[in-house]
mmCIF file of C-alpha atoms and ligand atoms in Angstrom:
data_model
loop_
_atom_site.group_PDB
_atom_site.id
_atom_site.type_symbol
_atom_site.label_atom_id
_atom_site.label_comp_id
_atom_site.label_asym_id
_atom_site.label_seq_id
_atom_site.Cartn_x
_atom_site.Cartn_y
_atom_site.Cartn_z
ATOM 1 C CA MET A 7 19.289 47.055 12.129
ATOM 2 C CA ILE A 8 19.805 48.254 15.920
ATOM 3 C CA GLN A 9 22.788 47.232 17.947
ATOM 4 C CA GLY A 10 23.170 47.300 21.619
ATOM 5 C CA SER A 11 25.905 46.799 23.896
ATOM 6 C CA CYS A 12 26.592 46.657 27.636
ATOM 7 C CA LEU A 13 28.512 49.529 29.429
ATOM 8 C CA CYS A 14 31.804 47.840 29.137
ATOM 9 C CA GLY A 15 31.134 46.569 25.593
ATOM 10 C CA SER A 16 31.788 42.885 26.115
ATOM 11 C CA VAL A 17 28.122 41.801 25.643
ATOM 12 C CA ARG A 18 26.459 42.871 22.421
ATOM 13 C CA TRP A 19 23.393 42.241 20.476
ATOM 14 C CA GLN A 20 22.074 43.007 17.050
ATOM 15 C CA LEU A 21 18.361 43.266 16.115
ATOM 16 C CA GLU A 22 17.239 43.247 12.498
ATOM 17 C CA GLY A 23 15.025 46.114 11.510
ATOM 18 C CA THR A 24 13.198 48.269 13.767
ATOM 19 C CA PRO A 25 10.631 46.791 16.243
ATOM 20 C CA GLU A 26 6.953 48.046 16.045
ATOM 21 C CA GLY A 27 7.076 48.522 19.701
ATOM 22 C CA ALA A 28 9.254 48.580 22.951
ATOM 23 C CA THR A 29 7.605 46.566 25.713
ATOM 24 C CA ALA A 30 7.484 48.009 29.298
ATOM 25 C CA CYS A 31 6.418 45.463 31.735
ATOM 26 C CA ASN A 32 5.506 45.924 35.415
ATOM 27 C CA CYS A 33 6.288 42.434 36.588
ATOM 28 C CA THR A 34 8.419 41.779 39.672
ATOM 29 C CA ALA A 35 11.432 41.294 37.482
ATOM 30 C CA CYS A 36 11.057 43.947 34.719
ATOM 31 C CA ARG A 37 9.977 46.649 37.283
ATOM 32 C CA ARG A 38 13.419 46.222 38.999
ATOM 33 C CA TYR A 39 15.536 45.824 35.991
ATOM 34 C CA GLY A 40 13.724 48.884 34.244
ATOM 35 C CA ALA A 41 14.216 47.121 30.873
ATOM 36 C CA LEU A 42 12.453 47.816 27.539
ATOM 37 C CA TRP A 43 12.180 44.789 25.585
ATOM 38 C CA ALA A 44 12.107 43.860 21.748
ATOM 39 C CA TYR A 45 11.387 40.310 20.925
ATOM 40 C CA ASP A 46 12.335 37.804 18.257
ATOM 41 C CA HIS A 47 14.061 34.519 17.887
ATOM 42 C CA GLU A 48 17.823 33.798 18.445
ATOM 43 C CA ASN A 49 19.814 33.841 15.368
ATOM 44 C CA GLU A 50 16.765 35.017 13.249
ATOM 45 C CA GLY A 51 16.014 38.539 14.025
ATOM 46 C CA ILE A 52 18.340 38.793 16.984
ATOM 47 C CA ARG A 53 21.990 37.700 17.454
ATOM 48 C CA VAL A 54 23.985 38.139 20.636
ATOM 49 C CA SER A 55 27.660 37.756 21.618
ATOM 50 C CA GLY A 56 29.743 37.908 24.497
ATOM 51 C CA GLU A 57 29.953 35.978 27.760
ATOM 52 C CA THR A 58 27.167 36.574 30.067
ATOM 53 C CA ARG A 59 25.757 35.270 33.387
ATOM 54 C CA ALA A 60 22.041 34.237 33.556
ATOM 55 C CA PHE A 61 19.667 34.651 36.310
ATOM 56 C CA VAL A 62 16.648 32.097 36.194
ATOM 57 C CA ARG A 63 13.840 32.937 38.590
ATOM 58 C CA GLY A 64 12.448 29.891 40.638
ATOM 59 C CA ASN A 65 11.084 27.331 37.973
ATOM 60 C CA GLY A 66 11.017 29.943 35.414
ATOM 61 C CA SER A 67 11.188 29.250 31.693
ATOM 62 C CA LEU A 68 13.733 31.991 30.746
ATOM 63 C CA GLY A 69 17.041 33.365 31.886
ATOM 64 C CA PHE A 70 17.901 37.035 32.322
ATOM 65 C CA HIS A 71 21.481 37.461 30.836
ATOM 66 C CA PHE A 72 23.702 40.172 32.139
ATOM 67 C CA CYS A 73 27.411 41.195 31.612
ATOM 68 C CA PRO A 74 29.507 39.652 34.530
ATOM 69 C CA ALA A 75 31.669 42.554 34.278
ATOM 70 C CA CYS A 76 29.686 45.721 34.332
ATOM 71 C CA GLY A 77 26.364 44.181 35.283
ATOM 72 C CA CYS A 78 24.049 45.501 32.500
ATOM 73 C CA LEU A 79 21.053 43.291 31.688
ATOM 74 C CA ALA A 80 21.425 42.667 28.011
ATOM 75 C CA TYR A 81 18.612 40.216 27.022
ATOM 76 C CA TRP A 82 16.495 37.301 28.188
ATOM 77 C CA ARG A 83 16.434 34.055 26.532
ATOM 78 C CA SER A 84 14.052 30.921 26.717
ATOM 79 C CA LEU A 85 15.850 28.010 28.377
ATOM 80 C CA GLN A 86 14.394 25.634 25.961
ATOM 81 C CA PRO A 87 13.869 25.984 22.183
ATOM 82 C CA GLY A 88 10.160 26.159 21.182
ATOM 83 C CA GLU A 89 8.497 24.898 17.986
ATOM 84 C CA ALA A 90 10.899 23.873 15.166
ATOM 85 C CA GLY A 91 13.814 24.548 17.490
ATOM 86 C CA ARG A 92 13.358 28.228 17.530
ATOM 87 C CA ARG A 93 14.421 29.967 20.820
ATOM 88 C CA ARG A 94 12.526 33.003 22.006
ATOM 89 C CA ILE A 95 14.760 35.899 22.936
ATOM 90 C CA ALA A 96 14.265 39.665 23.772
ATOM 91 C CA VAL A 97 16.804 42.358 23.921
ATOM 92 C CA ASN A 98 16.834 45.260 26.252
ATOM 93 C CA LEU A 99 16.539 48.330 24.134
ATOM 94 C CA ARG A 100 18.251 50.463 26.913
ATOM 95 C CA MET A 101 21.487 49.138 25.713
ATOM 96 C CA ALA A 102 21.085 50.758 22.351
ATOM 97 C CA GLU A 103 22.076 54.320 21.277
ATOM 98 C CA PRO A 104 19.209 56.736 21.924
ATOM 99 C CA GLU A 105 18.896 57.845 18.190
ATOM 100 C CA ALA A 106 18.273 54.344 17.218
ATOM 101 C CA VAL A 107 15.246 53.708 19.576
ATOM 102 C CA THR A 108 13.798 56.934 20.918
ATOM 103 C CA ARG A 109 10.953 57.089 18.485
ATOM 104 C CA ILE A 110 9.677 53.486 18.922
ATOM 105 C CA PRO A 111 6.191 53.389 20.719
ATOM 106 C CA ILE A 112 5.881 51.886 24.010
ATOM 107 C CA ASP A 113 3.719 48.704 24.428
ATOM 108 C CA ARG A 114 2.656 48.409 28.044
ATOM 109 C CA PHE A 115 2.231 44.983 29.397
ATOM 110 C CA ASP A 116 0.766 44.138 32.728
ATOM 111 C CA GLY A 117 2.970 41.238 33.812
ATOM 112 C CA LEU A 118 2.154 41.736 37.471
ATOM 113 C CA VAL A 119 -1.717 41.105 37.895
ATOM 114 C CA ALA A 120 -3.770 40.457 34.583
ATOM 115 C CA PHE A 121 -0.956 39.291 32.451
ATOM 116 C CA GLU A 122 -2.205 41.016 29.406
ATOM 117 C CA ASP A 123 -1.301 43.948 26.934
ATOM 118 C CA LEU A 124 -2.492 47.358 27.978
ATOM 119 C CA PRO A 125 -3.571 49.866 25.392
ATOM 120 C CA ARG A 126 -0.919 52.158 24.107
ATOM 121 C CA ASP A 127 -0.781 55.582 25.784
ATOM 122 C CA GLY A 128 1.017 57.549 23.068
ATOM 123 C CA ARG A 129 4.309 57.284 24.879
ATOM 124 C CA CYS A 130 7.567 56.248 22.976
ATOM 125 C CA VAL A 131 11.176 55.210 24.253
ATOM 126 C CA ALA A 132 12.126 58.827 24.420
ATOM 127 C CA ASP A 133 9.443 59.265 27.236
ATOM 128 C CA TYR A 134 11.221 56.602 29.375
ATOM 129 C CA GLY A 135 14.401 58.502 30.258
ATOM 130 C CA PHE A 136 16.442 58.537 27.096
HETATM 131 ZN ZN1 LIG B 214 29.829 44.765 30.351
#
């Protein structure tokens, strides 16, 4: 299990197991946030706690949840549940302690132009400033 928390500690998440990859996306949002994502469903592989504020872009389908006190971006979550009521959620691995995440391989996603996965280039979370 990996745990993350914002800088002030009021927003927290738990991720079961270790993800196969950490997604680095270059879309207009992720580029600014600098987040590294690990995905699952809420209250399945990922549990979150603490009061957040959410930013929803335009007519977007998800909210970026950040701590109203310290400003850290902790996770994004789908606005609506999907099939069988499961709700997609992704945590920002930058909220974790380094030793828990540094060896996870980076999965690059081109969210700006092609909207598709890019091949792995051998880098891991440790190479992203941890
Ligand atoms: Zn905080």
